[in-house]
Amino acid sequence: MVKEFENRLRMQGMNLEMYYQFTGQNNDTLKEQMRGDAEKRVRNNLVLEAIAKAENIEATEEEINAELENLAKMYNRPADEVRSIFASNGNLQTLVNDVVTKKTVSFLLDNSKAVASAV
């Protein structure tokens, strides 16, 4: 989450050091501030991973390529270059996991049933 936050700051022309100077925080206080959300995210991801495994939900090469194409359009770069960047940074598996997570959430939405509230 800290890395994601750092990336968002960079997109706004800042970095973590500048953020720490403006807010009076440091790495430890930022992590502590994010702890609750991080724990929820981990629990949610574990549940989604278990559902994906139980339902044999996997990312196809076509879906991975489509996600790379979307990122390529967003960053105005060729898809092959985006794939190379992800692969060289060791983040290609993260992209695959994101595709599986999206498919799992879609699976859950498609297979959910409305529950009447007991008022």
PDB file of N, CA, C and O in Angstrom, residues 38-87:
ATOM      1  N   ALA A  38      -4.816  -2.339   5.316  1.00  0.00           N
ATOM      2  CA  ALA A  38      -3.960  -3.397   4.779  1.00  0.00           C
ATOM      3  C   ALA A  38      -4.433  -4.766   5.266  1.00  0.00           C
ATOM      4  O   ALA A  38      -4.483  -5.725   4.492  1.00  0.00           O
ATOM      5  N   GLU A  39      -4.797  -4.853   6.548  1.00  0.00           N
ATOM      6  CA  GLU A  39      -5.278  -6.127   7.082  1.00  0.00           C
ATOM      7  C   GLU A  39      -6.574  -6.550   6.397  1.00  0.00           C
ATOM      8  O   GLU A  39      -6.747  -7.720   6.053  1.00  0.00           O
ATOM      9  N   LYS A  40      -7.487  -5.594   6.169  1.00  0.00           N
ATOM     10  CA  LYS A  40      -8.741  -5.910   5.461  1.00  0.00           C
ATOM     11  C   LYS A  40      -8.447  -6.381   4.045  1.00  0.00           C
ATOM     12  O   LYS A  40      -9.051  -7.335   3.551  1.00  0.00           O
ATOM     13  N   ARG A  41      -7.498  -5.702   3.390  1.00  0.00           N
ATOM     14  CA  ARG A  41      -7.153  -6.060   2.016  1.00  0.00           C
ATOM     15  C   ARG A  41      -6.595  -7.478   1.950  1.00  0.00           C
ATOM     16  O   ARG A  41      -6.947  -8.248   1.061  1.00  0.00           O
ATOM     17  N   VAL A  42      -5.750  -7.826   2.912  1.00  0.00           N
ATOM     18  CA  VAL A  42      -5.168  -9.174   2.939  1.00  0.00           C
ATOM     19  C   VAL A  42      -6.262 -10.214   3.136  1.00  0.00           C
ATOM     20  O   VAL A  42      -6.309 -11.231   2.427  1.00  0.00           O
ATOM     21  N   ARG A  43      -7.164  -9.972   4.086  1.00  0.00           N
ATOM     22  CA  ARG A  43      -8.257 -10.931   4.320  1.00  0.00           C
ATOM     23  C   ARG A  43      -9.125 -11.075   3.067  1.00  0.00           C
ATOM     24  O   ARG A  43      -9.471 -12.192   2.665  1.00  0.00           O
ATOM     25  N   ASN A  44      -9.474  -9.948   2.446  1.00  0.00           N
ATOM     26  CA  ASN A  44     -10.290 -10.004   1.229  1.00  0.00           C
ATOM     27  C   ASN A  44      -9.575 -10.767   0.126  1.00  0.00           C
ATOM     28  O   ASN A  44     -10.190 -11.587  -0.568  1.00  0.00           O
ATOM     29  N   ASN A  45      -8.289 -10.502  -0.053  1.00  0.00           N
ATOM     30  CA  ASN A  45      -7.533 -11.194  -1.097  1.00  0.00           C
ATOM     31  C   ASN A  45      -7.445 -12.687  -0.835  1.00  0.00           C
ATOM     32  O   ASN A  45      -7.526 -13.493  -1.768  1.00  0.00           O
ATOM     33  N   LEU A  46      -7.276 -13.069   0.429  1.00  0.00           N
ATOM     34  CA  LEU A  46      -7.220 -14.495   0.760  1.00  0.00           C
ATOM     35  C   LEU A  46      -8.548 -15.183   0.433  1.00  0.00           C
ATOM     36  O   LEU A  46      -8.565 -16.303  -0.094  1.00  0.00           O
ATOM     37  N   VAL A  47      -9.652 -14.523   0.731  1.00  0.00           N
ATOM     38  CA  VAL A  47     -10.968 -15.084   0.417  1.00  0.00           C
ATOM     39  C   VAL A  47     -11.134 -15.199  -1.097  1.00  0.00           C
ATOM     40  O   VAL A  47     -11.555 -16.246  -1.608  1.00  0.00           O
ATOM     41  N   LEU A  48     -10.781 -14.138  -1.828  1.00  0.00           N
ATOM     42  CA  LEU A  48     -10.913 -14.180  -3.287  1.00  0.00           C
ATOM     43  C   LEU A  48     -10.011 -15.240  -3.902  1.00  0.00           C
ATOM     44  O   LEU A  48     -10.407 -15.941  -4.842  1.00  0.00           O
ATOM     45  N   GLU A  49      -8.794 -15.394  -3.378  1.00  0.00           N
ATOM     46  CA  GLU A  49      -7.892 -16.443  -3.872  1.00  0.00           C
ATOM     47  C   GLU A  49      -8.481 -17.827  -3.626  1.00  0.00           C
ATOM     48  O   GLU A  49      -8.402 -18.702  -4.501  1.00  0.00           O
ATOM     49  N   ALA A  50      -9.079 -18.042  -2.467  1.00  0.00           N
ATOM     50  CA  ALA A  50      -9.672 -19.340  -2.152  1.00  0.00           C
ATOM     51  C   ALA A  50     -10.851 -19.635  -3.074  1.00  0.00           C
ATOM     52  O   ALA A  50     -11.000 -20.767  -3.558  1.00  0.00           O
ATOM     53  N   ILE A  51     -11.669 -18.626  -3.341  1.00  0.00           N
ATOM     54  CA  ILE A  51     -12.803 -18.817  -4.250  1.00  0.00           C
ATOM     55  C   ILE A  51     -12.306 -19.105  -5.663  1.00  0.00           C
ATOM     56  O   ILE A  51     -12.811 -20.011  -6.337  1.00  0.00           O
ATOM     57  N   ALA A  52     -11.305 -18.337  -6.115  1.00  0.00           N
ATOM     58  CA  ALA A  52     -10.751 -18.559  -7.458  1.00  0.00           C
ATOM     59  C   ALA A  52     -10.216 -19.979  -7.586  1.00  0.00           C
ATOM     60  O   ALA A  52     -10.442 -20.651  -8.602  1.00  0.00           O
ATOM     61  N   LYS A  53      -9.536 -20.445  -6.564  1.00  0.00           N
ATOM     62  CA  LYS A  53      -8.986 -21.804  -6.596  1.00  0.00           C
ATOM     63  C   LYS A  53     -10.101 -22.837  -6.599  1.00  0.00           C
ATOM     64  O   LYS A  53     -10.081 -23.790  -7.389  1.00  0.00           O
ATOM     65  N   ALA A  54     -11.096 -22.654  -5.736  1.00  0.00           N
ATOM     66  CA  ALA A  54     -12.202 -23.611  -5.641  1.00  0.00           C
ATOM     67  C   ALA A  54     -13.014 -23.671  -6.938  1.00  0.00           C
ATOM     68  O   ALA A  54     -13.517 -24.728  -7.312  1.00  0.00           O
ATOM     69  N   GLU A  55     -13.119 -22.534  -7.618  1.00  0.00           N
ATOM     70  CA  GLU A  55     -13.912 -22.459  -8.854  1.00  0.00           C
ATOM     71  C   GLU A  55     -13.060 -22.585 -10.114  1.00  0.00           C
ATOM     72  O   GLU A  55     -13.572 -22.413 -11.217  1.00  0.00           O
ATOM     73  N   ASN A  56     -11.770 -22.866  -9.938  1.00  0.00           N
ATOM     74  CA  ASN A  56     -10.840 -23.008 -11.076  1.00  0.00           C
ATOM     75  C   ASN A  56     -10.853 -21.786 -11.993  1.00  0.00           C
ATOM     76  O   ASN A  56     -10.866 -21.915 -13.222  1.00  0.00           O
ATOM     77  N   ILE A  57     -10.845 -20.605 -11.390  1.00  0.00           N
ATOM     78  CA  ILE A  57     -10.827 -19.368 -12.158  1.00  0.00           C
ATOM     79  C   ILE A  57      -9.369 -19.004 -12.425  1.00  0.00           C
ATOM     80  O   ILE A  57      -8.577 -18.874 -11.500  1.00  0.00           O
ATOM     81  N   GLU A  58      -9.044 -18.882 -13.703  1.00  0.00           N
ATOM     82  CA  GLU A  58      -7.680 -18.554 -14.108  1.00  0.00           C
ATOM     83  C   GLU A  58      -7.717 -17.467 -15.178  1.00  0.00           C
ATOM     84  O   GLU A  58      -8.734 -17.254 -15.823  1.00  0.00           O
ATOM     85  N   ALA A  59      -6.593 -16.807 -15.355  1.00  0.00           N
ATOM     86  CA  ALA A  59      -6.469 -15.785 -16.390  1.00  0.00           C
ATOM     87  C   ALA A  59      -5.970 -16.445 -17.674  1.00  0.00           C
ATOM     88  O   ALA A  59      -4.969 -17.152 -17.658  1.00  0.00           O
ATOM     89  N   THR A  60      -6.683 -16.202 -18.762  1.00  0.00           N
ATOM     90  CA  THR A  60      -6.230 -16.719 -20.046  1.00  0.00           C
ATOM     91  C   THR A  60      -5.204 -15.751 -20.643  1.00  0.00           C
ATOM     92  O   THR A  60      -5.123 -14.586 -20.238  1.00  0.00           O
ATOM     93  N   GLU A  61      -4.465 -16.228 -21.598  1.00  0.00           N
ATOM     94  CA  GLU A  61      -3.490 -15.376 -22.280  1.00  0.00           C
ATOM     95  C   GLU A  61      -4.189 -14.201 -22.965  1.00  0.00           C
ATOM     96  O   GLU A  61      -3.686 -13.085 -22.964  1.00  0.00           O
ATOM     97  N   GLU A  62      -5.390 -14.455 -23.515  1.00  0.00           N
ATOM     98  CA  GLU A  62      -6.147 -13.388 -24.165  1.00  0.00           C
ATOM     99  C   GLU A  62      -6.542 -12.307 -23.164  1.00  0.00           C
ATOM    100  O   GLU A  62      -6.480 -11.107 -23.470  1.00  0.00           O
ATOM    101  N   GLU A  63      -6.949 -12.713 -21.962  1.00  0.00           N
ATOM    102  CA  GLU A  63      -7.340 -11.737 -20.937  1.00  0.00           C
ATOM    103  C   GLU A  63      -6.141 -10.934 -20.449  1.00  0.00           C
ATOM    104  O   GLU A  63      -6.245  -9.724 -20.218  1.00  0.00           O
ATOM    105  N   ILE A  64      -5.014 -11.595 -20.320  1.00  0.00           N
ATOM    106  CA  ILE A  64      -3.785 -10.900 -19.919  1.00  0.00           C
ATOM    107  C   ILE A  64      -3.391  -9.894 -20.990  1.00  0.00           C
ATOM    108  O   ILE A  64      -3.063  -8.742 -20.696  1.00  0.00           O
ATOM    109  N   ASN A  65      -3.456 -10.322 -22.253  1.00  0.00           N
ATOM    110  CA  ASN A  65      -3.137  -9.417 -23.354  1.00  0.00           C
ATOM    111  C   ASN A  65      -4.098  -8.231 -23.410  1.00  0.00           C
ATOM    112  O   ASN A  65      -3.687  -7.099 -23.681  1.00  0.00           O
ATOM    113  N   ALA A  66      -5.372  -8.479 -23.139  1.00  0.00           N
ATOM    114  CA  ALA A  66      -6.358  -7.395 -23.130  1.00  0.00           C
ATOM    115  C   ALA A  66      -6.040  -6.394 -22.021  1.00  0.00           C
ATOM    116  O   ALA A  66      -6.135  -5.177 -22.229  1.00  0.00           O
ATOM    117  N   GLU A  67      -5.647  -6.898 -20.866  1.00  0.00           N
ATOM    118  CA  GLU A  67      -5.280  -6.003 -19.760  1.00  0.00           C
ATOM    119  C   GLU A  67      -4.035  -5.194 -20.116  1.00  0.00           C
ATOM    120  O   GLU A  67      -3.956  -4.000 -19.833  1.00  0.00           O
ATOM    121  N   LEU A  68      -3.070  -5.840 -20.761  1.00  0.00           N
ATOM    122  CA  LEU A  68      -1.873  -5.126 -21.210  1.00  0.00           C
ATOM    123  C   LEU A  68      -2.221  -4.066 -22.252  1.00  0.00           C
ATOM    124  O   LEU A  68      -1.655  -2.972 -22.235  1.00  0.00           O
ATOM    125  N   GLU A  69      -3.151  -4.384 -23.134  1.00  0.00           N
ATOM    126  CA  GLU A  69      -3.600  -3.409 -24.144  1.00  0.00           C
ATOM    127  C   GLU A  69      -4.249  -2.196 -23.470  1.00  0.00           C
ATOM    128  O   GLU A  69      -4.007  -1.055 -23.872  1.00  0.00           O
ATOM    129  N   ASN A  70      -5.073  -2.460 -22.455  1.00  0.00           N
ATOM    130  CA  ASN A  70      -5.707  -1.348 -21.726  1.00  0.00           C
ATOM    131  C   ASN A  70      -4.658  -0.454 -21.077  1.00  0.00           C
ATOM    132  O   ASN A  70      -4.751   0.772 -21.143  1.00  0.00           O
ATOM    133  N   LEU A  71      -3.664  -1.065 -20.454  1.00  0.00           N
ATOM    134  CA  LEU A  71      -2.594  -0.297 -19.820  1.00  0.00           C
ATOM    135  C   LEU A  71      -1.781   0.462 -20.867  1.00  0.00           C
ATOM    136  O   LEU A  71      -1.380   1.602 -20.639  1.00  0.00           O
ATOM    137  N   ALA A  72      -1.558  -0.190 -22.007  1.00  0.00           N
ATOM    138  CA  ALA A  72      -0.795   0.453 -23.084  1.00  0.00           C
ATOM    139  C   ALA A  72      -1.516   1.709 -23.574  1.00  0.00           C
ATOM    140  O   ALA A  72      -0.889   2.751 -23.781  1.00  0.00           O
ATOM    141  N   LYS A  73      -2.829   1.617 -23.726  1.00  0.00           N
ATOM    142  CA  LYS A  73      -3.607   2.783 -24.145  1.00  0.00           C
ATOM    143  C   LYS A  73      -3.554   3.877 -23.081  1.00  0.00           C
ATOM    144  O   LYS A  73      -3.419   5.058 -23.402  1.00  0.00           O
ATOM    145  N   MET A  74      -3.673   3.469 -21.821  1.00  0.00           N
ATOM    146  CA  MET A  74      -3.677   4.436 -20.732  1.00  0.00           C
ATOM    147  C   MET A  74      -2.352   5.208 -20.667  1.00  0.00           C
ATOM    148  O   MET A  74      -2.336   6.399 -20.428  1.00  0.00           O
ATOM    149  N   TYR A  75      -1.242   4.493 -20.891  1.00  0.00           N
ATOM    150  CA  TYR A  75       0.079   5.119 -20.793  1.00  0.00           C
ATOM    151  C   TYR A  75       0.658   5.509 -22.147  1.00  0.00           C
ATOM    152  O   TYR A  75       1.804   5.938 -22.222  1.00  0.00           O
ATOM    153  N   ASN A  76      -0.126   5.314 -23.218  1.00  0.00           N
ATOM    154  CA  ASN A  76       0.294   5.673 -24.563  1.00  0.00           C
ATOM    155  C   ASN A  76       1.632   5.022 -24.933  1.00  0.00           C
ATOM    156  O   ASN A  76       2.559   5.687 -25.393  1.00  0.00           O
ATOM    157  N   ARG A  77       1.703   3.732 -24.681  1.00  0.00           N
ATOM    158  CA  ARG A  77       2.895   2.925 -24.975  1.00  0.00           C
ATOM    159  C   ARG A  77       2.466   1.670 -25.729  1.00  0.00           C
ATOM    160  O   ARG A  77       1.324   1.214 -25.582  1.00  0.00           O
ATOM    161  N   PRO A  78       3.357   1.077 -26.492  1.00  0.00           N
ATOM    162  CA  PRO A  78       3.028  -0.196 -27.142  1.00  0.00           C
ATOM    163  C   PRO A  78       2.828  -1.304 -26.098  1.00  0.00           C
ATOM    164  O   PRO A  78       3.506  -1.321 -25.062  1.00  0.00           O
ATOM    165  N   ALA A  79       1.907  -2.207 -26.361  1.00  0.00           N
ATOM    166  CA  ALA A  79       1.599  -3.287 -25.422  1.00  0.00           C
ATOM    167  C   ALA A  79       2.820  -4.156 -25.143  1.00  0.00           C
ATOM    168  O   ALA A  79       3.026  -4.595 -24.004  1.00  0.00           O
ATOM    169  N   ASP A  80       3.641  -4.396 -26.166  1.00  0.00           N
ATOM    170  CA  ASP A  80       4.846  -5.211 -25.962  1.00  0.00           C
ATOM    171  C   ASP A  80       5.798  -4.542 -24.979  1.00  0.00           C
ATOM    172  O   ASP A  80       6.434  -5.209 -24.157  1.00  0.00           O
ATOM    173  N   GLU A  81       5.887  -3.227 -25.057  1.00  0.00           N
ATOM    174  CA  GLU A  81       6.749  -2.490 -24.133  1.00  0.00           C
ATOM    175  C   GLU A  81       6.210  -2.583 -22.700  1.00  0.00           C
ATOM    176  O   GLU A  81       6.971  -2.776 -21.753  1.00  0.00           O
ATOM    177  N   VAL A  82       4.886  -2.457 -22.569  1.00  0.00           N
ATOM    178  CA  VAL A  82       4.265  -2.556 -21.247  1.00  0.00           C
ATOM    179  C   VAL A  82       4.517  -3.943 -20.660  1.00  0.00           C
ATOM    180  O   VAL A  82       4.881  -4.087 -19.496  1.00  0.00           O
ATOM    181  N   ARG A  83       4.358  -4.983 -21.487  1.00  0.00           N
ATOM    182  CA  ARG A  83       4.623  -6.350 -21.022  1.00  0.00           C
ATOM    183  C   ARG A  83       6.080  -6.483 -20.582  1.00  0.00           C
ATOM    184  O   ARG A  83       6.358  -7.069 -19.538  1.00  0.00           O
ATOM    185  N   SER A  84       6.992  -5.940 -21.356  1.00  0.00           N
ATOM    186  CA  SER A  84       8.417  -6.016 -21.016  1.00  0.00           C
ATOM    187  C   SER A  84       8.715  -5.320 -19.693  1.00  0.00           C
ATOM    188  O   SER A  84       9.497  -5.812 -18.881  1.00  0.00           O
ATOM    189  N   ILE A  85       8.088  -4.175 -19.500  1.00  0.00           N
ATOM    190  CA  ILE A  85       8.294  -3.443 -18.241  1.00  0.00           C
ATOM    191  C   ILE A  85       7.780  -4.264 -17.072  1.00  0.00           C
ATOM    192  O   ILE A  85       8.472  -4.411 -16.050  1.00  0.00           O
ATOM    193  N   PHE A  86       6.578  -4.820 -17.205  1.00  0.00           N
ATOM    194  CA  PHE A  86       6.031  -5.652 -16.133  1.00  0.00           C
ATOM    195  C   PHE A  86       6.914  -6.864 -15.871  1.00  0.00           C
ATOM    196  O   PHE A  86       7.183  -7.221 -14.718  1.00  0.00           O
ATOM    197  N   ALA A  87       7.378  -7.494 -16.938  1.00  0.00           N
ATOM    198  CA  ALA A  87       8.216  -8.687 -16.780  1.00  0.00           C
ATOM    199  C   ALA A  87       9.547  -8.338 -16.140  1.00  0.00           C
ATOM    200  O   ALA A  87      10.018  -9.050 -15.246  1.00  0.00           O
TER     201      ALA A  87
END
